[in-house]
mmCIF file of N, CA and C in Angstrom:
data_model
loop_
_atom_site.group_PDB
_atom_site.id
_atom_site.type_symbol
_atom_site.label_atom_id
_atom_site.label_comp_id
_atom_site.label_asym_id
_atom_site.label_seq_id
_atom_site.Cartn_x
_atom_site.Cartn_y
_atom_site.Cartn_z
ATOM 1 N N UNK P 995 9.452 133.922 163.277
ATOM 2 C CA UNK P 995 9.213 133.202 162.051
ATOM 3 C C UNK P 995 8.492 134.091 161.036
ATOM 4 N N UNK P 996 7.364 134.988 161.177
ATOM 5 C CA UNK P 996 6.807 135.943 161.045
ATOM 6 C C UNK P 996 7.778 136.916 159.909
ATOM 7 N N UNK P 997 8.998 137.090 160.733
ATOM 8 C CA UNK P 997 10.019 138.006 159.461
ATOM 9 C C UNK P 997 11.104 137.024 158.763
ATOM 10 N N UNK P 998 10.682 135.733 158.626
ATOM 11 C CA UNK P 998 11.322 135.123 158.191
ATOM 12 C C UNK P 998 10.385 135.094 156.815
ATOM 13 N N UNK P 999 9.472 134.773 157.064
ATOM 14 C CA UNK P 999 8.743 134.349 155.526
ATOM 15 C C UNK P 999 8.659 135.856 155.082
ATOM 16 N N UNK P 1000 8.074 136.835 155.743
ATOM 17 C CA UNK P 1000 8.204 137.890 154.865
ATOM 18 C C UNK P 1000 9.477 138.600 154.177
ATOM 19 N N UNK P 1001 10.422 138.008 155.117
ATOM 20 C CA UNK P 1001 11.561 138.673 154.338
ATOM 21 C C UNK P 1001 12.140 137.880 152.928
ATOM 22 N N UNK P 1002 11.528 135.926 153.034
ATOM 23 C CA UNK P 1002 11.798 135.323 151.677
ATOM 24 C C UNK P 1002 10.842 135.762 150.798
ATOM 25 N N UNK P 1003 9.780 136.281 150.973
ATOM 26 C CA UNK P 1003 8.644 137.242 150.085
ATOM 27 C C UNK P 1003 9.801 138.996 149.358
ATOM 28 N N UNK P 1004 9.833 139.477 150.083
ATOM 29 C CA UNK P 1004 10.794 140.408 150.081
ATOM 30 C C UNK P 1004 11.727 140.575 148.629
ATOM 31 N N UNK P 1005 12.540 139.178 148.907
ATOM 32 C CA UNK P 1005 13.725 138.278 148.220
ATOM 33 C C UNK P 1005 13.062 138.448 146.790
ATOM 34 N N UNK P 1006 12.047 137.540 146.771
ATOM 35 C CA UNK P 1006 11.631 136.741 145.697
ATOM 36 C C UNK P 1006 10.713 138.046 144.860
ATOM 37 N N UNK P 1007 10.077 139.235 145.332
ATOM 38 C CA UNK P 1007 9.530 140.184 144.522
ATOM 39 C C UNK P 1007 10.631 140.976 144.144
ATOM 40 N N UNK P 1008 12.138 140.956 144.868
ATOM 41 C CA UNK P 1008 13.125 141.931 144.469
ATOM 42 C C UNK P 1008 13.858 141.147 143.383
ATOM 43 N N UNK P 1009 13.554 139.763 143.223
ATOM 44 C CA UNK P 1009 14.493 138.764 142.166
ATOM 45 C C UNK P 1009 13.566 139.321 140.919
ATOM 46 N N UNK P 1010 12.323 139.228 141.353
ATOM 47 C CA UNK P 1010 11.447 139.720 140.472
ATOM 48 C C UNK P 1010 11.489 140.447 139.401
ATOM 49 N N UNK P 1011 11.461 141.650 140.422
ATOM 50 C CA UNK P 1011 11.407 143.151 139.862
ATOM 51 C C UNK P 1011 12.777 143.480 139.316
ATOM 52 N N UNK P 1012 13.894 142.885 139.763
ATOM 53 C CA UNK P 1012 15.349 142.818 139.029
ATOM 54 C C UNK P 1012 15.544 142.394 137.507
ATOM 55 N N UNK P 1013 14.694 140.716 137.458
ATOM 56 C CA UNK P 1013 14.231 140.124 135.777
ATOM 57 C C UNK P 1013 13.576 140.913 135.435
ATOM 58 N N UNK P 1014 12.772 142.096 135.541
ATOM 59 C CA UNK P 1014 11.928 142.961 135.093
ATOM 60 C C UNK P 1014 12.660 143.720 134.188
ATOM 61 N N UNK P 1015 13.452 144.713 135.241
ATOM 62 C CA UNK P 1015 14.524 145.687 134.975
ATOM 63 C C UNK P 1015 15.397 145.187 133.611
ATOM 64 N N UNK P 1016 15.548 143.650 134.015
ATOM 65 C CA UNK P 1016 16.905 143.401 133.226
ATOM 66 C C UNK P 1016 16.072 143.440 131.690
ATOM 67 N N UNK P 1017 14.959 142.694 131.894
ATOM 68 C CA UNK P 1017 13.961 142.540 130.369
ATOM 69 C C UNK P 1017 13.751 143.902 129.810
ATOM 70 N N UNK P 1018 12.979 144.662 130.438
ATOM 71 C CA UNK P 1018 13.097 145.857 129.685
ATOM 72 C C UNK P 1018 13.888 146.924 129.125
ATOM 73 N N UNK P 1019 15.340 146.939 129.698
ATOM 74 C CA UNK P 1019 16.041 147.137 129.254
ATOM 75 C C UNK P 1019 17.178 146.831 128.690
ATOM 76 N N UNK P 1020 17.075 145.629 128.316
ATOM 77 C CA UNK P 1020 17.526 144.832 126.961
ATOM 78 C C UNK P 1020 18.883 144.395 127.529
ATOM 79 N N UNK P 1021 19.776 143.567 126.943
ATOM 80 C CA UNK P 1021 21.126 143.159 127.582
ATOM 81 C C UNK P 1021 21.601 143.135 126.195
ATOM 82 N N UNK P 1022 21.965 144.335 124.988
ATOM 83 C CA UNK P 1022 22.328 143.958 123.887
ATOM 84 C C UNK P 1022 22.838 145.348 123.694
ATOM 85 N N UNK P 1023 24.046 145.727 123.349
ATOM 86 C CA UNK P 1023 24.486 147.086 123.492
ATOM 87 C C UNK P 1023 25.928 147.246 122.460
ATOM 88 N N UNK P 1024 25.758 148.074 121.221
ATOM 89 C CA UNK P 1024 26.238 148.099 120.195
ATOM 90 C C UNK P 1024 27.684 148.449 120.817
ATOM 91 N N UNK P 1025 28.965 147.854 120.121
ATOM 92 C CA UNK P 1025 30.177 147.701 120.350
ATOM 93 C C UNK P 1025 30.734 149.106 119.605
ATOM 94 N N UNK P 1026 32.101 149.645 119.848
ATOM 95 C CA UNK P 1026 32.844 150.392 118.601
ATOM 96 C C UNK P 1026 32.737 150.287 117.537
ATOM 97 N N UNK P 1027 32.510 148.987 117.137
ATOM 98 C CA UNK P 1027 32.366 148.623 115.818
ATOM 99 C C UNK P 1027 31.041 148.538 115.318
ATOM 100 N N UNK P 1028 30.600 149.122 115.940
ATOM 101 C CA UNK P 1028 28.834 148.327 115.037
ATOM 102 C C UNK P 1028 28.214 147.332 115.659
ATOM 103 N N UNK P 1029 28.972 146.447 115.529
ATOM 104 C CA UNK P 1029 28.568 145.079 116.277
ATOM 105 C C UNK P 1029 28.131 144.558 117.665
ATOM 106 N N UNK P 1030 26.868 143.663 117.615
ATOM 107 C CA UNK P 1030 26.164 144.052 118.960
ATOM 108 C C UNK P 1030 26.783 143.250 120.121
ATOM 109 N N UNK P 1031 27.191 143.231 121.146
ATOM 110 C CA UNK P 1031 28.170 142.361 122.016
ATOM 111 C C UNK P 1031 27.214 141.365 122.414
ATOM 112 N N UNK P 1032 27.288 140.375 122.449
ATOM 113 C CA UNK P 1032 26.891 138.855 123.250
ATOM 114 C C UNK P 1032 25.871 139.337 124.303
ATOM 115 N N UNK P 1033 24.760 138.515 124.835
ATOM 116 C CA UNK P 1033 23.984 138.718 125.660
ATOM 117 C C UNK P 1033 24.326 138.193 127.048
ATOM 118 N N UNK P 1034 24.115 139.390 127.991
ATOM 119 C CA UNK P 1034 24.316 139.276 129.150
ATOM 120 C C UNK P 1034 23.464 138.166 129.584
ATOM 121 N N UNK P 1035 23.461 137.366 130.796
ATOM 122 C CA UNK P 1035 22.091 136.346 131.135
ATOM 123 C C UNK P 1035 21.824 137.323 132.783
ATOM 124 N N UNK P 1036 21.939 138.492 132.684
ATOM 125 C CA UNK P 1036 21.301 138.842 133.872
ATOM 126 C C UNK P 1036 19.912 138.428 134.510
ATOM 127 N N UNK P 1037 19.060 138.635 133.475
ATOM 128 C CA UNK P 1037 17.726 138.080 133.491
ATOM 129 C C UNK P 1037 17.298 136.720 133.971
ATOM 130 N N UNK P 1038 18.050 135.927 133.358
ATOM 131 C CA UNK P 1038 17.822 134.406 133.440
ATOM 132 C C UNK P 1038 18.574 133.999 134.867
ATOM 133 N N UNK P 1039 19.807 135.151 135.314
ATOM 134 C CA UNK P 1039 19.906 134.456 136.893
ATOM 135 C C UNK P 1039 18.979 134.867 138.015
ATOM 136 N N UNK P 1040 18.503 136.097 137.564
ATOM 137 C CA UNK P 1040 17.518 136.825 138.294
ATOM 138 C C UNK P 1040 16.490 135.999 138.885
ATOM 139 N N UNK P 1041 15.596 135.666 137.804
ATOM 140 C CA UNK P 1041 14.729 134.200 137.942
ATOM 141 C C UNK P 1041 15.143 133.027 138.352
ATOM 142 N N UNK P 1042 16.073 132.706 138.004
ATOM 143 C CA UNK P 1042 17.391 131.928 138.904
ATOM 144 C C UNK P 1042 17.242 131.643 140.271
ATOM 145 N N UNK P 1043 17.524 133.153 140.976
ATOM 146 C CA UNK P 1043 17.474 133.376 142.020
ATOM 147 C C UNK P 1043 16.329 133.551 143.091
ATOM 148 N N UNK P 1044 15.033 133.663 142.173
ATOM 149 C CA UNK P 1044 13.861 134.074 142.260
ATOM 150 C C UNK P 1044 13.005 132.635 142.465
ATOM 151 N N UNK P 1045 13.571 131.631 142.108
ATOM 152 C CA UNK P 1045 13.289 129.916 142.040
ATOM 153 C C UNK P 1045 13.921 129.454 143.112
ATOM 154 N N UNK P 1046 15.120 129.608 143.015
ATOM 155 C CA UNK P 1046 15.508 129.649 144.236
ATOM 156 C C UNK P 1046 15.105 130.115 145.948
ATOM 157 N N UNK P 1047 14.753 130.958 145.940
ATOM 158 C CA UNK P 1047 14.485 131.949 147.035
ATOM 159 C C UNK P 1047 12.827 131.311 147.242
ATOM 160 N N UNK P 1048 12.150 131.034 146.172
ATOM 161 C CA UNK P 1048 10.691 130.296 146.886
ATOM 162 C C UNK P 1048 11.058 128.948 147.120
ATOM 163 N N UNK P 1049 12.227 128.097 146.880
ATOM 164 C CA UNK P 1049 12.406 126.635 147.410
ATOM 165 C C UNK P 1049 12.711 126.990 148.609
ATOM 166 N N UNK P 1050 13.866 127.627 148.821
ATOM 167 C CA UNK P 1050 14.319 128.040 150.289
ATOM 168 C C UNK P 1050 13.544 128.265 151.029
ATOM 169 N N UNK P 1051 12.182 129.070 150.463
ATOM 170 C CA UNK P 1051 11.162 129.670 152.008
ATOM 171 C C UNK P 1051 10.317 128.458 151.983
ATOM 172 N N UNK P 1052 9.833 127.305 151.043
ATOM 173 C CA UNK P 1052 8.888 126.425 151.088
ATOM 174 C C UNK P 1052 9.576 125.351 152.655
ATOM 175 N N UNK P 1053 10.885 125.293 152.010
ATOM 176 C CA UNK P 1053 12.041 124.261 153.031
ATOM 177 C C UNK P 1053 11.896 124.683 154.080
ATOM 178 N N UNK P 1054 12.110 125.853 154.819
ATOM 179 C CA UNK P 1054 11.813 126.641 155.912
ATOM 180 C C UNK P 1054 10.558 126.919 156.798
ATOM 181 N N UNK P 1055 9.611 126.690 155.764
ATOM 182 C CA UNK P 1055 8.578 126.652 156.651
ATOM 183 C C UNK P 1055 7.983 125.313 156.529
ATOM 184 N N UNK P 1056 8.295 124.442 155.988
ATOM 185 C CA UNK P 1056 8.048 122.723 155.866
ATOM 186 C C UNK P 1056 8.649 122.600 157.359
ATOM 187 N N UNK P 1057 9.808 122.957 157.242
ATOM 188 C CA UNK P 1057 11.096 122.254 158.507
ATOM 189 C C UNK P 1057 10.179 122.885 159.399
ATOM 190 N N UNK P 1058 9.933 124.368 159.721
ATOM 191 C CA UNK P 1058 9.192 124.901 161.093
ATOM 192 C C UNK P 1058 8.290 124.370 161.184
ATOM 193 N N UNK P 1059 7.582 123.734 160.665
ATOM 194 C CA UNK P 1059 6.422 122.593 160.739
ATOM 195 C C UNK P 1059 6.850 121.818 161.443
ATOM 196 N N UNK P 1060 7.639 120.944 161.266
ATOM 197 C CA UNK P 1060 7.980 119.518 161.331
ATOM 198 C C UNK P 1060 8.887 119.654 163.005
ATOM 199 N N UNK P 1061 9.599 120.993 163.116
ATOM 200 C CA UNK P 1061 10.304 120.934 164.477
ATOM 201 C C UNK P 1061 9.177 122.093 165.476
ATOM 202 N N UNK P 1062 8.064 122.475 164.791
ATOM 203 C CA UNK P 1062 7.060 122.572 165.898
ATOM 204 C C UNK P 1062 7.135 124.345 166.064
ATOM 205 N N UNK P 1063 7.780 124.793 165.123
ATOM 206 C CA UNK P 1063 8.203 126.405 165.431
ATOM 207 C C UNK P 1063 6.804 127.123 165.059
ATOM 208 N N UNK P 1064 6.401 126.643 164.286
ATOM 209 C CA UNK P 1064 4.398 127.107 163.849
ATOM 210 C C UNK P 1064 3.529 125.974 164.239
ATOM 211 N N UNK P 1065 2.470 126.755 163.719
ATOM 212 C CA UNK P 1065 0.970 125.859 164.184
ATOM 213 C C UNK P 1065 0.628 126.156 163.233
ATOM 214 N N UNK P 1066 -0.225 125.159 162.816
ATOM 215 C CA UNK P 1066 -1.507 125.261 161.474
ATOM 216 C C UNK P 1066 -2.834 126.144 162.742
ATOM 217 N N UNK P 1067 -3.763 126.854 161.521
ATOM 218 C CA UNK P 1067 -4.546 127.288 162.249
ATOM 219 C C UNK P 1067 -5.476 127.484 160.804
ATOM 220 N N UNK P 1068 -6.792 127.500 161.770
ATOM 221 C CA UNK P 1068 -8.013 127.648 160.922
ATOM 222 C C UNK P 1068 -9.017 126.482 160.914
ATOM 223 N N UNK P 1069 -9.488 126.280 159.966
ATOM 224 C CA UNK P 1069 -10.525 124.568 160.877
ATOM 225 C C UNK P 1069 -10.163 123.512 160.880
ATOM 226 N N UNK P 1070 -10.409 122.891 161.491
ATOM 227 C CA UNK P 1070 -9.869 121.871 161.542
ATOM 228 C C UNK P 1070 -10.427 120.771 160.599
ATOM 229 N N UNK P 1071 -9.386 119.410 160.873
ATOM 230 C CA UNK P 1071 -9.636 118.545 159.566
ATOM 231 C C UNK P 1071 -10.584 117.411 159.888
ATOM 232 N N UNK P 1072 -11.127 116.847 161.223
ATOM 233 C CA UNK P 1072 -12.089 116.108 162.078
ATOM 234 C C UNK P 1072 -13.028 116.536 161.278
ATOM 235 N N UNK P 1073 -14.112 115.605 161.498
ATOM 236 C CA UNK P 1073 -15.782 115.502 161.126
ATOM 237 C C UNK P 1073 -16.295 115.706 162.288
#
């Protein structure tokens, strides 16, 4: 379970660092003519995917909860 969450960590800093890439280097790139071509939405699926990828790991480790695959640990909730 251990390389499960780290690998949806993984996911979600590479969706990241992808919207990064895509932002800083612009999605707007002058045609033959002068004219600037339509904007790519690379960016916006990036994050997309990046929203995605933290629902998926929240679901995953909710469910390993619930079918017993982890343990909570640390203090407990008793008085």
């Amino acid at each position: 379970m251990k390389y499960v969450v780290i690998l949806g960590f993984v996911a979600i800093i590479g969706s990241l660092a992808a919207a990064l890439v895509f932002m800083m280097r612009g999605d707007r790139a002058p045609d033959a003519d002068g004219t600037e071509a339509p904007r790519n939405n690379h960016m916006a699926r990036a994050l997309a995917f990046r929203i995605g990828f933290s629902i998926l790991l929240f679901a995953i480790v909710l469910l390993s909860y619930f079918m017993g695959w982890i343990q909570p640990t640390g203090l407990p909730v008793t008085r």
